[in-house]
Amino acid sequence: MQSTKKPRTGLDLGGEDSDEEVYAIAKRIDNADAPDDMAKKVMEVLAPVEHSTVQYEPFRRAFYTPYEDTATLSEQGVKRLRGELSVRVDGADVPAPVRSFMHLGFDKKMLSMIMKLGLEAPTAIQAQAFPVALTGRDLIGIAKTGSGKTLAFTLPMVRHVMDQRELQRGEGPIAVVLAPTRELAHQTYVQAKKFLGVYGASCAAIYGGAGKWDQVQALRKGVEVVVATPGRLIEMIRKKAAPMSRVTFVVLDEADRMFEMGFEAQLRSVLGQIRPDYKTQQERSEALAKFKSGECRILVATDVAARGLDVKDVKNVVNFDVAKNIDIHVHRIGRTGRMGHEGFEPGTAYTLVTRNETQFAAQLVYNMDVSGQPV
C-alpha cells in the first residue's frame, strides 16, 4: 500500500496527507534504536533463485463472489458508488466496491473479530481494495494516513493464508509484508496477529532493534505470516530461518517510501526469492494472447514468464540479459527456427553480452562451434 505523496495508477482517494509526520517519527526511532537495519541498504543481496527448476505446488488465489446487490449494479451505479466514496480506479474489469463486511464472504470468526473491534463498515479504500484483493489480483492502493490501508490488505491476506495447505515442519511463511521502518512493521504485526489468532495461526515481526535469536526461533517454529523490514528479512533468509517457497501473498507496505529510503535492491532481492506466479496470471495471459494473435508484435518476458510459450511465427529473439547457463539459452533461442507450413523456417537470435559476461560468451562460442554455426 502506498501513501499519497506521489500518486500512481491504481486506487486513489482524496484527502489531506500526514505521512510526513508519521515517517519523521518512525525514522528517528529507527535511527536511534535499530541502526543495523538501516545499514541493510548496503548489504549484499541474496543469490537469485532459478525458479524454472523448482516444482511449486498450485494454490488458490480467488475467494470472492459478489453479493447480489453488488453484482446487479449497472456501470453507472458502480461509477456513482465510487464517486460517493471519492475513489478513482485504473485497471480492466475492476470489481465494484462493497458496502458492508457482510458482503465479502468472510466466515463467522472473521466477522466476529471485525465486530469486536467496532468496525461498522469498510472505509473507502477498504471498500474497493477488498474485492480486488480477494479475487487474487495485483493491487496498488493510494490513500491518506488513517484511512484503513493496513486492514485493506490484512483481511484478504488472512483469508488467503487460511485457505492454503497447513504448514509442515520447516515450511513457512505463506504471506510476507515488507515495511520501511520498525515502527510501521510493528503496527502491521499487531493488526495481523489479532485476525490470525482467531484461527490459531501465527505471525512473526522481523525487524532491527529486537533480538535476532528470538526472531530465528520464532521463524523456525513455523509462522503463516512474516511482517519485516527488508534488511532484517534478508538476514533471516540467509540464515535459512525463513524459507520462501510457500509464499503466495506479498505486501509492500508504503512501497514508495521504501524506494525513497534506498531499499530497492533489497526489495528486488527478497522478491526474487518468491515464486513468480504469486502475481496475477491475468496480465501474462492477456499479453500472450495478443502476441499469438499478432495484435502485439513484440513480447518482453522473463525466462519463467516465457516458459511454455509456443508461437510458430517467432522470427527473432533478443536476449537482453544472458541466460543463467547454456541450456536455458538454448531453450530461449529454440523459439526461433520452427517447422512451418512450408518446412523449416529459420530465425535469428541476438544475445547482448557485456565485458562482465566473458565466461558465458566462451560457452556460447563453443556451443555455436559444435553446432556448425559460423563464428
Tab-separated table of C-alpha atoms in Angstrom:
chain	number	residue	atom	x	y	z
A	1	MET	CA	0.000	0.000	0.000
A	2	GLN	CA	1.329	3.481	-0.780
A	3	SER	CA	0.947	6.992	0.563
A	4	THR	CA	-0.474	9.944	-1.336
A	5	LYS	CA	2.883	11.698	-1.600
A	6	LYS	CA	3.390	10.574	-5.199
A	7	PRO	CA	0.111	9.381	-6.787
A	8	ARG	CA	0.410	6.473	-9.182
A	9	THR	CA	-2.014	4.421	-11.191
A	10	GLY	CA	-4.209	2.197	-9.121
A	11	LEU	CA	-6.523	3.254	-6.348
A	12	ASP	CA	-6.590	6.890	-5.299
A	13	LEU	CA	-8.540	8.644	-2.571
A	14	GLY	CA	-8.690	12.341	-1.839
A	15	GLY	CA	-7.788	13.945	1.484
A	16	GLU	CA	-5.009	15.572	3.421
A	17	ASP	CA	-1.841	13.563	3.857
A	18	SER	CA	0.036	13.393	7.170
A	19	ASP	CA	2.515	10.671	6.200
A	20	GLU	CA	5.446	13.071	6.560
A	21	GLU	CA	4.851	13.385	10.299
A	22	VAL	CA	4.472	9.637	10.735
A	23	TYR	CA	7.710	8.948	8.890
A	24	ALA	CA	9.664	11.641	10.672
A	25	ILE	CA	8.847	9.970	13.995
A	26	ALA	CA	9.424	6.454	12.680
A	27	LYS	CA	12.740	7.360	11.118
A	28	ARG	CA	14.038	8.958	14.321
A	29	ILE	CA	13.106	5.849	16.298
A	30	ASP	CA	14.707	3.502	13.799
A	31	ASN	CA	17.887	5.547	13.545
A	32	ALA	CA	18.248	5.559	17.325
A	33	ASP	CA	17.209	2.011	18.152
A	34	ALA	CA	17.935	-0.003	15.026
A	35	PRO	CA	20.841	1.472	13.041
A	36	ASP	CA	21.809	-2.002	11.833
A	37	ASP	CA	18.551	-2.268	9.892
A	38	MET	CA	19.133	0.994	8.059
A	39	ALA	CA	22.585	-0.307	7.170
A	40	LYS	CA	20.936	-3.066	5.141
A	41	LYS	CA	20.789	-0.592	2.268
A	42	VAL	CA	24.412	-1.535	1.561
A	43	MET	CA	24.055	-5.229	2.398
A	44	GLU	CA	24.961	-7.757	-0.266
A	45	VAL	CA	21.771	-9.005	-1.885
A	46	LEU	CA	20.687	-12.640	-1.947
A	47	ALA	CA	21.623	-15.002	-4.738
A	48	PRO	CA	18.726	-15.302	-7.209
A	49	VAL	CA	16.619	-18.452	-7.295
A	50	GLU	CA	16.318	-20.380	-10.563
A	51	HIS	CA	12.551	-20.781	-10.371
A	52	SER	CA	12.346	-22.779	-13.599
A	53	THR	CA	13.986	-25.713	-11.793
A	54	VAL	CA	11.519	-25.670	-8.869
A	55	GLN	CA	8.206	-27.528	-8.944
A	56	TYR	CA	5.864	-25.285	-6.976
A	57	GLU	CA	2.537	-26.654	-5.789
A	58	PRO	CA	-0.646	-24.985	-7.060
A	59	PHE	CA	-2.519	-22.595	-4.794
A	60	ARG	CA	-5.897	-20.891	-4.725
A	61	ARG	CA	-5.952	-17.115	-5.031
A	62	ALA	CA	-9.598	-16.118	-5.659
A	63	PHE	CA	-12.200	-16.187	-2.865
A	64	TYR	CA	-14.687	-13.505	-3.770
A	65	THR	CA	-18.208	-13.865	-5.141
A	66	PRO	CA	-20.035	-10.531	-5.468
A	67	TYR	CA	-23.062	-10.064	-3.227
A	68	GLU	CA	-26.311	-9.997	-5.187
A	69	ASP	CA	-26.859	-6.255	-4.741
A	70	THR	CA	-23.280	-5.580	-5.849
A	71	ALA	CA	-23.368	-7.977	-8.798
A	72	THR	CA	-26.512	-6.357	-10.227
A	73	LEU	CA	-25.148	-2.812	-10.125
A	74	SER	CA	-25.086	-1.123	-13.516
A	75	GLU	CA	-21.962	0.550	-14.825
A	76	GLN	CA	-23.455	3.900	-13.862
A	77	GLY	CA	-24.330	2.528	-10.420
A	78	VAL	CA	-20.732	1.441	-9.845
A	79	LYS	CA	-19.467	4.814	-11.046
A	80	ARG	CA	-21.866	6.627	-8.724
A	81	LEU	CA	-20.813	4.479	-5.739
A	82	ARG	CA	-17.142	5.194	-6.389
A	83	GLY	CA	-17.968	8.874	-6.626
A	84	GLU	CA	-19.655	8.771	-3.226
A	85	LEU	CA	-16.522	7.134	-1.795
A	86	SER	CA	-14.168	9.549	-3.622
A	87	VAL	CA	-12.432	6.540	-5.143
A	88	ARG	CA	-10.690	6.503	-8.513
A	89	VAL	CA	-9.595	3.224	-10.106
A	90	ASP	CA	-7.413	2.274	-13.036
A	91	GLY	CA	-7.468	-1.224	-14.498
A	92	ALA	CA	-9.511	-3.673	-16.555
A	93	ASP	CA	-12.747	-5.135	-15.164
A	94	VAL	CA	-12.140	-3.839	-11.644
A	95	PRO	CA	-14.742	-5.267	-9.219
A	96	ALA	CA	-17.277	-2.848	-7.773
A	97	PRO	CA	-16.767	-1.525	-4.226
A	98	VAL	CA	-18.623	-3.197	-1.365
A	99	ARG	CA	-20.843	-1.511	1.200
A	100	SER	CA	-20.562	-3.990	4.066
A	101	PHE	CA	-18.168	-6.508	5.606
A	102	MET	CA	-21.071	-8.967	5.327
A	103	HIS	CA	-20.802	-8.856	1.529
A	104	LEU	CA	-17.282	-10.318	1.379
A	105	GLY	CA	-17.943	-13.956	2.207
A	106	PHE	CA	-15.986	-13.875	5.469
A	107	ASP	CA	-16.715	-16.634	7.992
A	108	LYS	CA	-18.138	-16.143	11.486
A	109	LYS	CA	-14.706	-15.977	13.139
A	110	MET	CA	-13.572	-13.138	10.902
A	111	LEU	CA	-16.842	-11.236	11.216
A	112	SER	CA	-16.842	-11.701	14.988
A	113	MET	CA	-13.385	-10.105	15.269
A	114	ILE	CA	-14.461	-7.257	12.982
A	115	MET	CA	-17.446	-6.579	15.251
A	116	LYS	CA	-15.280	-6.875	18.363
A	117	LEU	CA	-13.021	-4.135	17.017
A	118	GLY	CA	-16.038	-1.906	16.476
A	119	LEU	CA	-15.681	-1.726	12.697
A	120	GLU	CA	-19.101	-0.860	11.300
A	121	ALA	CA	-18.431	-0.506	7.569
A	122	PRO	CA	-15.423	-0.573	5.219
A	123	THR	CA	-13.585	2.698	4.698
A	124	ALA	CA	-13.253	3.999	1.150
A	125	ILE	CA	-10.003	2.214	0.352
A	126	GLN	CA	-11.209	-0.970	2.045
A	127	ALA	CA	-14.495	-0.924	0.122
A	128	GLN	CA	-12.611	-1.018	-3.181
A	129	ALA	CA	-9.495	-2.941	-2.180
A	130	PHE	CA	-11.263	-5.901	-0.539
A	131	PRO	CA	-12.978	-7.248	-3.689
A	132	VAL	CA	-9.864	-6.657	-5.803
A	133	ALA	CA	-7.500	-8.433	-3.394
A	134	LEU	CA	-9.965	-11.252	-2.696
A	135	THR	CA	-10.142	-12.058	-6.408
A	136	GLY	CA	-6.387	-12.599	-6.386
A	137	ARG	CA	-5.456	-9.576	-8.465
A	138	ASP	CA	-2.424	-7.353	-8.024
A	139	LEU	CA	-3.263	-4.049	-6.377
A	140	ILE	CA	-1.668	-0.677	-5.761
A	141	GLY	CA	-3.581	1.318	-3.167
A	142	ILE	CA	-3.033	5.024	-2.516
A	143	ALA	CA	-4.752	6.736	0.411
A	144	LYS	CA	-4.124	9.137	3.268
A	145	THR	CA	-2.844	8.098	6.680
A	146	GLY	CA	-5.580	6.787	8.963
A	147	SER	CA	-7.781	5.634	6.078
A	148	GLY	CA	-7.539	1.948	6.945
A	149	LYS	CA	-4.903	0.861	4.435
A	150	THR	CA	-3.464	-1.788	6.757
A	151	LEU	CA	-6.789	-3.557	7.211
A	152	ALA	CA	-7.390	-3.279	3.453
A	153	PHE	CA	-4.659	-5.852	2.843
A	154	THR	CA	-4.745	-7.653	6.210
A	155	LEU	CA	-8.199	-9.217	5.862
A	156	PRO	CA	-7.617	-10.539	2.301
A	157	MET	CA	-4.197	-11.780	3.432
A	158	VAL	CA	-5.655	-13.730	6.365
A	159	ARG	CA	-8.375	-15.142	4.101
A	160	HIS	CA	-5.719	-16.239	1.620
A	161	VAL	CA	-3.447	-17.760	4.256
A	162	MET	CA	-6.182	-19.806	5.898
A	163	ASP	CA	-7.187	-21.356	2.570
A	164	GLN	CA	-3.722	-22.777	1.868
A	165	ARG	CA	-2.333	-26.137	2.921
A	166	GLU	CA	-1.262	-26.243	6.557
A	167	LEU	CA	2.424	-25.605	7.146
A	168	GLN	CA	4.646	-28.629	7.646
A	169	ARG	CA	7.860	-28.690	9.642
A	170	GLY	CA	10.478	-26.480	8.006
A	171	GLU	CA	7.922	-24.574	5.915
A	172	GLY	CA	6.580	-21.058	6.058
A	173	PRO	CA	5.663	-18.307	5.796
A	174	ILE	CA	2.700	-18.143	3.390
A	175	ALA	CA	2.445	-14.349	3.384
A	176	VAL	CA	5.136	-11.665	3.668
A	177	VAL	CA	4.584	-7.999	4.465
A	178	LEU	CA	7.554	-5.674	3.961
A	179	ALA	CA	7.592	-2.257	5.641
A	180	PRO	CA	10.186	0.559	5.618
A	181	THR	CA	10.553	1.051	9.376
A	182	ARG	CA	10.465	-0.903	12.601
A	183	GLU	CA	7.537	1.079	13.980
A	184	LEU	CA	5.345	0.593	10.925
A	185	ALA	CA	6.215	-3.105	10.749
A	186	HIS	CA	5.183	-3.497	14.384
A	187	GLN	CA	1.854	-1.752	13.787
A	188	THR	CA	1.047	-4.135	10.943
A	189	TYR	CA	2.168	-7.119	13.013
A	190	VAL	CA	-0.222	-6.186	15.838
A	191	GLN	CA	-3.122	-5.852	13.397
A	192	ALA	CA	-2.409	-9.128	11.598
A	193	LYS	CA	-1.918	-11.028	14.847
A	194	LYS	CA	-5.448	-10.176	16.005
A	195	PHE	CA	-7.095	-11.780	12.983
A	196	LEU	CA	-4.696	-14.702	12.626
A	197	GLY	CA	-5.156	-15.540	16.288
A	198	VAL	CA	-8.827	-16.449	15.890
A	199	TYR	CA	-7.752	-19.271	13.561
A	200	GLY	CA	-4.835	-20.434	15.679
A	201	ALA	CA	-2.385	-19.121	13.076
A	202	SER	CA	0.747	-17.154	13.924
A	203	CYS	CA	2.653	-14.087	12.811
A	204	ALA	CA	6.269	-13.014	13.352
A	205	ALA	CA	7.676	-9.484	13.433
A	206	ILE	CA	11.189	-9.357	11.965
A	207	TYR	CA	12.996	-6.027	12.247
A	208	GLY	CA	16.053	-4.359	13.722
A	209	GLY	CA	16.204	-3.438	17.382
A	210	ALA	CA	14.893	-6.824	18.536
A	211	GLY	CA	16.875	-9.949	19.364
A	212	LYS	CA	17.909	-11.922	16.289
A	213	TRP	CA	17.998	-15.197	18.239
A	214	ASP	CA	14.354	-14.849	19.273
A	215	GLN	CA	13.373	-13.975	15.723
A	216	VAL	CA	15.173	-17.001	14.291
A	217	GLN	CA	13.472	-19.287	16.803
A	218	ALA	CA	10.058	-17.806	16.033
A	219	LEU	CA	10.554	-18.380	12.317
A	220	ARG	CA	11.820	-21.927	12.713
A	221	LYS	CA	8.711	-22.871	14.685
A	222	GLY	CA	6.761	-22.061	11.531
A	223	VAL	CA	4.633	-18.951	11.057
A	224	GLU	CA	1.960	-18.240	8.477
A	225	VAL	CA	2.755	-14.522	8.168
A	226	VAL	CA	6.002	-12.569	8.444
A	227	VAL	CA	5.999	-8.784	8.796
A	228	ALA	CA	9.517	-7.462	8.292
A	229	THR	CA	11.850	-4.709	7.241
A	230	PRO	CA	13.818	-5.676	4.106
A	231	GLY	CA	17.306	-5.810	5.616
A	232	ARG	CA	16.422	-7.978	8.590
A	233	LEU	CA	14.398	-10.390	6.431
A	234	ILE	CA	17.392	-10.814	4.133
A	235	GLU	CA	19.435	-11.788	7.186
A	236	MET	CA	16.836	-14.375	8.177
A	237	ILE	CA	16.708	-15.822	4.667
A	238	ARG	CA	20.494	-16.002	4.615
A	239	LYS	CA	20.397	-17.888	7.928
A	240	LYS	CA	17.879	-20.287	6.322
A	241	ALA	CA	15.373	-19.361	9.011
A	242	ALA	CA	12.774	-18.015	6.566
A	243	PRO	CA	12.220	-20.316	3.567
A	244	MET	CA	10.275	-18.511	0.860
A	245	SER	CA	8.998	-21.472	-1.173
A	246	ARG	CA	5.476	-21.345	0.324
A	247	VAL	CA	4.975	-17.588	-0.061
A	248	THR	CA	1.969	-16.804	-2.269
A	249	PHE	CA	0.849	-13.428	-0.867
A	250	VAL	CA	3.136	-10.379	-0.778
A	251	VAL	CA	2.532	-6.857	0.503
A	252	LEU	CA	4.861	-3.887	0.114
A	253	ASP	CA	3.527	-1.560	2.789
A	254	GLU	CA	4.425	2.029	1.869
A	255	ALA	CA	6.391	0.824	-1.147
A	256	ASP	CA	7.167	4.337	-2.361
A	257	ARG	CA	8.832	5.159	0.944
A	258	MET	CA	10.988	2.050	0.801
A	259	PHE	CA	12.258	3.080	-2.619
A	260	GLU	CA	12.902	6.625	-1.393
A	261	MET	CA	14.838	5.249	1.592
A	262	GLY	CA	17.121	3.245	-0.701
A	263	PHE	CA	15.697	-0.240	-0.227
A	264	GLU	CA	15.069	-1.034	-3.901
A	265	ALA	CA	17.923	-3.543	-4.180
A	266	GLN	CA	16.783	-5.301	-1.005
A	267	LEU	CA	13.164	-5.421	-2.162
A	268	ARG	CA	14.131	-6.905	-5.501
A	269	SER	CA	16.385	-9.376	-3.726
A	270	VAL	CA	13.602	-10.592	-1.426
A	271	LEU	CA	11.006	-10.732	-4.197
A	272	GLY	CA	13.457	-12.735	-6.275
A	273	GLN	CA	13.267	-15.492	-3.660
A	274	ILE	CA	9.494	-15.845	-4.109
A	275	ARG	CA	7.778	-17.965	-6.748
A	276	PRO	CA	6.967	-15.663	-9.675
A	277	ASP	CA	3.367	-16.822	-10.065
A	278	TYR	CA	2.289	-15.251	-6.758
A	279	LYS	CA	1.478	-12.329	-9.031
A	280	THR	CA	-1.637	-12.098	-11.179
A	281	GLN	CA	-1.751	-14.570	-14.073
A	282	GLN	CA	-4.266	-12.470	-15.990
A	283	GLU	CA	-1.714	-9.950	-17.254
A	284	ARG	CA	0.546	-12.725	-18.588
A	285	SER	CA	-2.344	-14.492	-20.305
A	286	GLU	CA	-3.554	-11.291	-21.962
A	287	ALA	CA	-0.058	-10.438	-23.210
A	288	LEU	CA	0.485	-13.918	-24.658
A	289	ALA	CA	-2.917	-13.887	-26.352
A	290	LYS	CA	-2.152	-10.548	-28.025
A	291	PHE	CA	1.265	-11.812	-29.133
A	292	LYS	CA	-0.108	-15.046	-30.588
A	293	SER	CA	-2.898	-13.241	-32.444
A	294	GLY	CA	-0.476	-10.745	-33.962
A	295	GLU	CA	-2.100	-7.756	-32.253
A	296	CYS	CA	1.194	-7.253	-30.410
A	297	ARG	CA	4.343	-7.943	-32.459
A	298	ILE	CA	6.923	-7.660	-29.655
A	299	LEU	CA	6.823	-9.586	-26.370
A	300	VAL	CA	9.112	-8.766	-23.435
A	301	ALA	CA	9.320	-11.603	-20.909
A	302	THR	CA	11.488	-13.305	-18.315
A	303	ASP	CA	12.568	-16.928	-18.632
A	304	VAL	CA	9.813	-18.038	-16.269
A	305	ALA	CA	7.100	-15.938	-17.925
A	306	ALA	CA	8.047	-17.287	-21.348
A	307	ARG	CA	8.123	-20.899	-20.188
A	308	GLY	CA	5.650	-22.993	-22.138
A	309	LEU	CA	5.276	-20.321	-24.824
A	310	ASP	CA	4.653	-21.909	-28.221
A	311	VAL	CA	4.271	-19.385	-31.022
A	312	LYS	CA	5.020	-20.658	-34.509
A	313	ASP	CA	5.755	-17.360	-36.214
A	314	VAL	CA	8.575	-16.065	-33.984
A	315	LYS	CA	11.349	-14.857	-36.278
A	316	ASN	CA	13.648	-13.085	-33.832
A	317	VAL	CA	14.645	-13.497	-30.192
A	318	VAL	CA	16.723	-10.856	-28.389
A	319	ASN	CA	18.457	-11.908	-25.175
A	320	PHE	CA	18.809	-8.579	-23.397
A	321	ASP	CA	20.482	-10.369	-20.462
A	322	VAL	CA	22.443	-13.570	-20.916
A	323	ALA	CA	20.853	-16.763	-19.592
A	324	LYS	CA	21.920	-18.431	-16.335
A	325	ASN	CA	23.501	-21.266	-18.314
A	326	ILE	CA	23.824	-22.530	-21.866
A	327	ASP	CA	20.880	-24.950	-21.548
A	328	ILE	CA	18.492	-22.112	-20.691
A	329	HIS	CA	19.996	-20.105	-23.557
A	330	VAL	CA	19.253	-22.929	-26.000
A	331	HIS	CA	15.696	-23.101	-24.666
A	332	ARG	CA	15.293	-19.352	-25.233
A	333	ILE	CA	16.503	-19.296	-28.818
A	334	GLY	CA	14.643	-22.506	-29.599
A	335	ARG	CA	11.608	-20.296	-30.118
A	336	THR	CA	13.118	-19.312	-33.464
A	337	GLY	CA	13.727	-21.703	-36.311
A	338	ARG	CA	10.489	-23.706	-36.017
A	339	MET	CA	8.881	-26.009	-38.524
A	340	GLY	CA	6.322	-24.013	-40.522
A	341	HIS	CA	3.777	-24.782	-43.212
A	342	GLU	CA	6.481	-24.759	-45.867
A	343	GLY	CA	9.073	-26.739	-43.953
A	344	PHE	CA	11.836	-25.412	-41.728
A	345	GLU	CA	11.712	-21.653	-41.286
A	346	PRO	CA	14.949	-20.187	-39.872
A	347	GLY	CA	15.006	-17.369	-37.353
A	348	THR	CA	17.623	-15.126	-35.785
A	349	ALA	CA	18.657	-14.900	-32.134
A	350	TYR	CA	20.561	-11.886	-30.802
A	351	THR	CA	22.403	-12.005	-27.481
A	352	LEU	CA	23.770	-8.865	-25.829
A	353	VAL	CA	26.960	-9.670	-23.909
A	354	THR	CA	28.949	-7.312	-21.665
A	355	ARG	CA	32.591	-7.466	-20.587
A	356	ASN	CA	31.472	-8.995	-17.288
A	357	GLU	CA	29.964	-11.996	-19.068
A	358	THR	CA	33.026	-13.368	-20.828
A	359	GLN	CA	32.577	-16.822	-19.299
A	360	PHE	CA	29.138	-17.170	-20.841
A	361	ALA	CA	30.443	-15.748	-24.122
A	362	ALA	CA	33.054	-18.518	-24.246
A	363	GLN	CA	30.368	-21.154	-23.643
A	364	LEU	CA	28.212	-19.594	-26.343
A	365	VAL	CA	31.027	-19.597	-28.898
A	366	TYR	CA	31.782	-23.236	-28.101
A	367	ASN	CA	28.114	-24.176	-28.403
A	368	MET	CA	27.809	-22.457	-31.773
A	369	ASP	CA	31.018	-24.077	-32.976
A	370	VAL	CA	29.927	-27.640	-32.162
A	371	SER	CA	26.539	-26.909	-33.745
A	372	GLY	CA	28.177	-25.980	-37.017
A	373	GLN	CA	27.258	-22.300	-36.794
A	374	PRO	CA	29.696	-19.763	-38.250
A	375	VAL	CA	31.534	-17.855	-35.530
